[in-house]
PDB file of C-alpha atoms in Angstrom:
ATOM      1  CA  UNK J   1       4.721 -10.809  -3.125  1.00  0.00           C
ATOM      2  CA  UNK J   2       1.068 -10.968  -1.849  1.00  0.00           C
ATOM      3  CA  UNK J   3       0.354  -9.019   1.462  1.00  0.00           C
ATOM      4  CA  UNK J   4      -3.044  -8.664   3.157  1.00  0.00           C
ATOM      5  CA  UNK J   5      -4.257  -6.379   6.237  1.00  0.00           C
ATOM      6  CA  UNK J   6      -6.698  -8.363   8.310  1.00  0.00           C
ATOM      7  CA  UNK J   7      -9.089  -6.369  10.237  1.00  0.00           C
ATOM      8  CA  UNK J   8      -9.066  -7.312  13.928  1.00  0.00           C
ATOM      9  CA  UNK J   9     -12.773  -6.307  14.144  1.00  0.00           C
ATOM     10  CA  UNK J  10     -13.598  -9.306  11.886  1.00  0.00           C
ATOM     11  CA  UNK J  11     -14.230  -7.563   8.667  1.00  0.00           C
ATOM     12  CA  UNK J  12     -13.083  -8.858   5.280  1.00  0.00           C
ATOM     13  CA  UNK J  13      -9.196  -8.850   4.506  1.00  0.00           C
ATOM     14  CA  UNK J  14      -7.847  -6.258   2.560  1.00  0.00           C
ATOM     15  CA  UNK J  15      -5.345  -7.238  -0.268  1.00  0.00           C
ATOM     16  CA  UNK J  16      -2.410  -4.893  -0.559  1.00  0.00           C
ATOM     17  CA  UNK J  17      -2.191  -5.303  -4.377  1.00  0.00           C
ATOM     18  CA  UNK J  18       0.003  -2.461  -5.500  1.00  0.00           C
ATOM     19  CA  UNK J  19       3.604  -1.863  -4.892  1.00  0.00           C
ATOM     20  CA  UNK J  20       2.731   1.408  -3.130  1.00  0.00           C
ATOM     21  CA  UNK J  21      -0.693   1.626  -1.131  1.00  0.00           C
ATOM     22  CA  UNK J  22      -1.814   4.983   0.259  1.00  0.00           C
ATOM     23  CA  UNK J  23      -4.122   4.771   3.240  1.00  0.00           C
ATOM     24  CA  UNK J  24      -6.237   7.584   4.265  1.00  0.00           C
ATOM     25  CA  UNK J  25      -9.713   9.334   4.223  1.00  0.00           C
ATOM     26  CA  UNK J  26      -9.236  10.947   0.900  1.00  0.00           C
ATOM     27  CA  UNK J  27     -11.109   9.428  -1.993  1.00  0.00           C
ATOM     28  CA  UNK J  28      -7.853   9.118  -4.113  1.00  0.00           C
ATOM     29  CA  UNK J  29      -6.399   6.813  -1.420  1.00  0.00           C
ATOM     30  CA  UNK J  30      -5.865   3.347  -2.389  1.00  0.00           C
ATOM     31  CA  UNK J  31      -7.316   1.941   0.969  1.00  0.00           C
ATOM     32  CA  UNK J  32      -9.868   4.570   2.224  1.00  0.00           C
ATOM     33  CA  UNK J  33     -10.796   4.577   5.959  1.00  0.00           C
ATOM     34  CA  UNK J  34     -13.581   6.918   6.033  1.00  0.00           C
ATOM     35  CA  UNK J  35     -13.563   8.272   9.688  1.00  0.00           C
ATOM     36  CA  UNK J  36     -12.575  11.709  11.084  1.00  0.00           C
ATOM     37  CA  UNK J  37      -9.771  10.244  13.204  1.00  0.00           C
ATOM     38  CA  UNK J  38      -7.835   9.122   9.951  1.00  0.00           C
ATOM     39  CA  UNK J  39      -5.912  11.921   8.211  1.00  0.00           C
ATOM     40  CA  UNK J  40      -6.629  12.716   4.452  1.00  0.00           C
ATOM     41  CA  UNK J  41      -3.230  11.130   3.571  1.00  0.00           C
ATOM     42  CA  UNK J  42      -2.395   8.986   6.742  1.00  0.00           C
ATOM     43  CA  UNK J  43       0.282   6.515   5.655  1.00  0.00           C
ATOM     44  CA  UNK J  44       1.840   4.648   2.858  1.00  0.00           C
ATOM     45  CA  UNK J  45       2.807   0.815   2.541  1.00  0.00           C
ATOM     46  CA  UNK J  46       5.386  -0.007   0.104  1.00  0.00           C
ATOM     47  CA  UNK J  47       6.184  -3.541  -0.942  1.00  0.00           C
ATOM     48  CA  UNK J  48       9.796  -4.286  -1.797  1.00  0.00           C
ATOM     49  CA  UNK J  49      12.225  -7.234  -1.805  1.00  0.00           C
ATOM     50  CA  UNK J  50      10.089  -9.456   0.336  1.00  0.00           C
ATOM     51  CA  UNK J  51       9.218  -6.711   2.942  1.00  0.00           C
ATOM     52  CA  UNK J  52       6.559  -4.492   3.666  1.00  0.00           C
ATOM     53  CA  UNK J  53       7.647  -0.726   4.556  1.00  0.00           C
ATOM     54  CA  UNK J  54       5.400   1.721   6.368  1.00  0.00           C
ATOM     55  CA  UNK J  55       5.620   5.505   6.408  1.00  0.00           C
ATOM     56  CA  UNK J  56       3.437   7.972   8.316  1.00  0.00           C
ATOM     57  CA  UNK J  57       2.654  10.809   6.075  1.00  0.00           C
ATOM     58  CA  UNK J  58       2.527  13.312   9.097  1.00  0.00           C
ATOM     59  CA  UNK J  59      -0.932  12.126  10.350  1.00  0.00           C
ATOM     60  CA  UNK J  60      -2.569  13.782  13.222  1.00  0.00           C
ATOM     61  CA  UNK J  61      -3.636  10.729  15.198  1.00  0.00           C
ATOM     62  CA  UNK J  62      -0.529   8.693  14.269  1.00  0.00           C
ATOM     63  CA  UNK J  63       0.270   5.257  12.886  1.00  0.00           C
ATOM     64  CA  UNK J  64       1.305   2.413  15.217  1.00  0.00           C
ATOM     65  CA  UNK J  65       3.098  -0.941  14.818  1.00  0.00           C
ATOM     66  CA  UNK J  66       2.437  -3.229  17.727  1.00  0.00           C
ATOM     67  CA  UNK J  67       1.118  -0.333  19.906  1.00  0.00           C
ATOM     68  CA  UNK J  68       4.217   1.867  19.373  1.00  0.00           C
ATOM     69  CA  UNK J  69       3.670   5.125  17.353  1.00  0.00           C
ATOM     70  CA  UNK J  70       6.198   5.143  14.440  1.00  0.00           C
ATOM     71  CA  UNK J  71       7.089   7.513  11.508  1.00  0.00           C
ATOM     72  CA  UNK J  72       8.530   4.689   9.571  1.00  0.00           C
ATOM     73  CA  UNK J  73       8.755   0.884   9.963  1.00  0.00           C
ATOM     74  CA  UNK J  74       9.450  -2.493   8.300  1.00  0.00           C
ATOM     75  CA  UNK J  75       6.472  -4.531   8.999  1.00  0.00           C
ATOM     76  CA  UNK J  76       6.873  -8.140   9.785  1.00  0.00           C
ATOM     77  CA  UNK J  77       4.228 -11.002   9.341  1.00  0.00           C
ATOM     78  CA  UNK J  78       1.715 -10.957  12.039  1.00  0.00           C
ATOM     79  CA  UNK J  79       2.641  -7.504  13.164  1.00  0.00           C
ATOM     80  CA  UNK J  80      -0.318  -5.331  14.440  1.00  0.00           C
ATOM     81  CA  UNK J  81      -1.032  -2.144  12.430  1.00  0.00           C
ATOM     82  CA  UNK J  82      -3.124   0.779  13.734  1.00  0.00           C
ATOM     83  CA  UNK J  83      -4.174   3.593  11.735  1.00  0.00           C
ATOM     84  CA  UNK J  84      -6.023   5.823  14.069  1.00  0.00           C
ATOM     85  CA  UNK J  85      -8.774   3.598  15.499  1.00  0.00           C
ATOM     86  CA  UNK J  86      -8.577   0.989  12.683  1.00  0.00           C
ATOM     87  CA  UNK J  87      -6.612  -2.057  13.602  1.00  0.00           C
ATOM     88  CA  UNK J  88      -5.176  -4.680  11.376  1.00  0.00           C
ATOM     89  CA  UNK J  89      -2.977  -7.813  11.367  1.00  0.00           C
ATOM     90  CA  UNK J  90      -0.255  -7.718   8.760  1.00  0.00           C
ATOM     91  CA  UNK J  91       0.043 -11.147   6.719  1.00  0.00           C
ATOM     92  CA  UNK J  92       2.474 -11.770   3.857  1.00  0.00           C
ATOM     93  CA  UNK J  93       4.813 -14.444   2.745  1.00  0.00           C
ATOM     94  CA  UNK J  94       4.676 -17.886   4.690  1.00  0.00           C
ATOM     95  CA  UNK J  95       2.324 -16.213   7.394  1.00  0.00           C
ATOM     96  CA  UNK J  96      -0.329 -15.468   4.584  1.00  0.00           C
ATOM     97  CA  UNK J  97       0.160 -19.006   3.128  1.00  0.00           C
ATOM     98  CA  UNK J  98      -0.275 -20.514   6.594  1.00  0.00           C
ATOM     99  CA  UNK J  99      -3.420 -18.501   7.398  1.00  0.00           C
ATOM    100  CA  UNK J 100      -4.885 -19.446   4.058  1.00  0.00           C
ATOM    101  CA  UNK J 101      -4.433 -23.038   4.887  1.00  0.00           C
ATOM    102  CA  UNK J 102      -6.001 -23.051   8.155  1.00  0.00           C
ATOM    103  CA  UNK J 103      -9.245 -21.294   6.885  1.00  0.00           C
ATOM    104  CA  UNK J 104      -9.819 -24.254   4.604  1.00  0.00           C
ATOM    105  CA  UNK J 105     -12.129 -26.004   6.831  1.00  0.00           C
ATOM    106  CA  UNK J 106     -14.806 -27.772   4.808  1.00  0.00           C
ATOM    107  CA  UNK J 107     -18.557 -27.840   5.785  1.00  0.00           C
ATOM    108  CA  UNK J 108     -20.408 -31.082   5.288  1.00  0.00           C
ATOM    109  CA  UNK J 109     -24.232 -30.734   5.795  1.00  0.00           C
ATOM    110  CA  UNK J 110     -26.057 -33.467   7.825  1.00  0.00           C
ATOM    111  CA  UNK J 111     -27.213 -35.533   4.784  1.00  0.00           C
ATOM    112  CA  UNK J 112     -23.892 -35.527   3.300  1.00  0.00           C
ATOM    113  CA  UNK J 113     -22.477 -36.811   6.704  1.00  0.00           C
ATOM    114  CA  UNK J 114     -25.098 -39.584   6.783  1.00  0.00           C
ATOM    115  CA  UNK J 115     -23.947 -40.680   3.447  1.00  0.00           C
ATOM    116  CA  UNK J 116     -20.466 -40.711   4.521  1.00  0.00           C
ATOM    117  CA  UNK J 117     -21.007 -42.857   7.688  1.00  0.00           C
ATOM    118  CA  UNK J 118     -23.284 -45.109   5.885  1.00  0.00           C
ATOM    119  CA  UNK J 119     -26.304 -44.063   8.086  1.00  0.00           C
ATOM    120  CA  UNK J 120     -28.514 -43.478   5.251  1.00  0.00           C
ATOM    121  CA  UNK J 121     -31.824 -45.420   5.614  1.00  0.00           C
ATOM    122  CA  UNK J 122     -32.295 -47.974   2.888  1.00  0.00           C
ATOM    123  CA  UNK J 123     -36.015 -48.745   2.372  1.00  0.00           C
ATOM    124  CA  UNK J 124     -37.189 -52.235   1.051  1.00  0.00           C
ATOM    125  CA  UNK J 125     -37.206 -50.920  -2.335  1.00  0.00           C
ATOM    126  CA  UNK J 126     -33.741 -49.229  -2.106  1.00  0.00           C
ATOM    127  CA  UNK J 127     -30.360 -50.885  -1.846  1.00  0.00           C
ATOM    128  CA  UNK J 128     -26.832 -49.715  -2.155  1.00  0.00           C
ATOM    129  CA  UNK J 129     -26.213 -49.675  -5.954  1.00  0.00           C
ATOM    130  CA  UNK J 130     -22.510 -49.532  -5.862  1.00  0.00           C
ATOM    131  CA  UNK J 131     -19.434 -49.252  -3.712  1.00  0.00           C
ATOM    132  CA  UNK J 132     -19.741 -45.562  -3.899  1.00  0.00           C
ATOM    133  CA  UNK J 133     -22.455 -45.897  -1.144  1.00  0.00           C
ATOM    134  CA  UNK J 134     -20.162 -47.500   1.340  1.00  0.00           C
ATOM    135  CA  UNK J 135     -18.475 -45.066   3.795  1.00  0.00           C
ATOM    136  CA  UNK J 136     -15.218 -43.336   2.721  1.00  0.00           C
ATOM    137  CA  UNK J 137     -13.893 -43.289   6.070  1.00  0.00           C
ATOM    138  CA  UNK J 138     -14.890 -43.870   9.702  1.00  0.00           C
ATOM    139  CA  UNK J 139     -16.302 -40.761  11.284  1.00  0.00           C
ATOM    140  CA  UNK J 140     -16.197 -41.011  14.927  1.00  0.00           C
ATOM    141  CA  UNK J 141     -18.418 -38.977  17.286  1.00  0.00           C
ATOM    142  CA  UNK J 142     -16.576 -36.191  19.311  1.00  0.00           C
ATOM    143  CA  UNK J 143     -15.841 -37.528  22.877  1.00  0.00           C
ATOM    144  CA  UNK J 144     -16.053 -33.897  24.328  1.00  0.00           C
ATOM    145  CA  UNK J 145     -19.260 -32.547  25.647  1.00  0.00           C
ATOM    146  CA  UNK J 146     -20.888 -29.956  23.670  1.00  0.00           C
ATOM    147  CA  UNK J 147     -21.724 -27.851  26.763  1.00  0.00           C
ATOM    148  CA  UNK J 148     -19.472 -27.492  29.691  1.00  0.00           C
ATOM    149  CA  UNK J 149     -20.671 -28.510  32.986  1.00  0.00           C
ATOM    150  CA  UNK J 150     -20.806 -25.026  34.350  1.00  0.00           C
ATOM    151  CA  UNK J 151     -22.845 -23.743  31.427  1.00  0.00           C
ATOM    152  CA  UNK J 152     -25.550 -26.302  32.162  1.00  0.00           C
ATOM    153  CA  UNK J 153     -25.885 -25.067  35.730  1.00  0.00           C
ATOM    154  CA  UNK J 154     -26.677 -21.614  34.481  1.00  0.00           C
ATOM    155  CA  UNK J 155     -29.259 -22.871  32.067  1.00  0.00           C
TER     156      UNK J 155
END
């Protein structure tokens, strides 16, 4: 079972790869959070039977799940895990799959968009050489304004 911790401060997702992951400040920890508010051996995550179990290892500043300080807990998808001052969103199972699908937005540069909308200027020497130059689909301009009316007043 795959599991990830998504930092709420916008950092890169942390893959919980092992069946047992130790979180703490010590170099030997699987997930090292180098801050004085994190205990040397803060907590442990255990993946088992489709669930992620959490156990606090007697940390000074505590481990919280959805704002509640816990000694141990079964984590659910989208729970908020706080280790001292570090905050993560827990994803695994169907929630992880759904999150990966949402993040699969494809970027198209301006030249490629022009090709798709068949707005490529064709000079006297150039002509479309095949059906490939025809638009693949109709791209419609967004009807919504790029700037909200109150933003225009401020500018």
